[in-house]
Amino acid sequence: MSSSKTGIGNRNTRQAYAQAVMRFMNWCDDRNLELADITLFTVTAYADEMTRE
């Protein structure tokens, strides 16, 4: 994805963000959560779990 579409000029930053999103989506998939199921509670639970690792 080009920086003109994302607004993020640094390629490494875009890659890091993409990896973070994939980790989150994999975490959701492991819990059988669909995109429509994700709430603030879901994101908070994910962040809490990542903090413990």
Short mmCIF file of C-alpha atoms in Angstrom, two decimals:
data_model
loop_
_atom_site.label_atom_id
_atom_site.label_comp_id
_atom_site.label_asym_id
_atom_site.label_seq_id
_atom_site.Cartn_x
_atom_site.Cartn_y
_atom_site.Cartn_z
CA MET A 1 0.00 0.00 0.00
CA SER A 2 1.42 3.36 -0.90
CA SER A 3 1.99 6.11 1.62
CA SER A 4 -0.41 8.35 -0.31
CA LYS A 5 -3.22 5.92 0.59
CA THR A 6 -2.20 5.34 4.21
CA GLY A 7 -0.76 8.71 5.15
CA ILE A 8 2.21 6.86 6.66
CA GLY A 9 5.40 7.65 4.78
CA ASN A 10 7.79 5.26 6.48
CA ARG A 11 7.70 1.74 5.03
CA ASN A 12 8.94 0.17 8.28
CA THR A 13 6.16 1.87 10.22
CA ARG A 14 3.54 0.60 7.76
CA GLN A 15 4.95 -2.93 8.07
CA ALA A 16 4.95 -2.75 11.87
CA TYR A 17 1.32 -1.56 11.88
CA ALA A 18 0.34 -4.33 9.44
CA GLN A 19 2.01 -6.94 11.65
CA ALA A 20 0.25 -5.57 14.74
CA VAL A 21 -3.13 -5.72 12.98
CA MET A 22 -2.44 -9.30 11.85
CA ARG A 23 -1.53 -10.33 15.42
CA PHE A 24 -4.78 -8.81 16.67
CA MET A 25 -6.85 -10.43 13.92
CA ASN A 26 -5.21 -13.82 14.60
CA TRP A 27 -5.98 -13.37 18.30
CA CYS A 28 -9.61 -12.64 17.40
CA ASP A 29 -9.71 -15.62 15.04
CA ASP A 30 -8.44 -17.90 17.83
CA ARG A 31 -11.49 -16.78 19.82
CA ASN A 32 -13.91 -17.16 16.89
CA LEU A 33 -14.55 -13.41 16.83
CA GLU A 34 -15.70 -11.80 13.60
CA LEU A 35 -14.98 -8.18 12.74
CA ALA A 36 -18.54 -7.21 13.72
CA ASP A 37 -18.01 -8.79 17.16
CA ILE A 38 -15.07 -6.55 18.09
CA THR A 39 -15.86 -3.98 20.77
CA LEU A 40 -13.87 -1.77 23.10
CA PHE A 41 -14.01 -4.65 25.60
CA THR A 42 -12.39 -6.94 23.00
CA VAL A 43 -9.55 -4.51 22.34
CA THR A 44 -9.05 -4.00 26.08
CA ALA A 45 -8.91 -7.77 26.68
CA TYR A 46 -6.34 -8.11 23.89
CA ALA A 47 -4.22 -5.26 25.27
CA ASP A 48 -4.36 -6.74 28.78
CA GLU A 49 -3.26 -10.13 27.46
CA MET A 50 -0.40 -8.61 25.44
CA THR A 51 0.75 -6.69 28.52
CA ARG A 52 1.02 -9.96 30.46
CA GLU A 53 3.24 -11.57 27.80
#
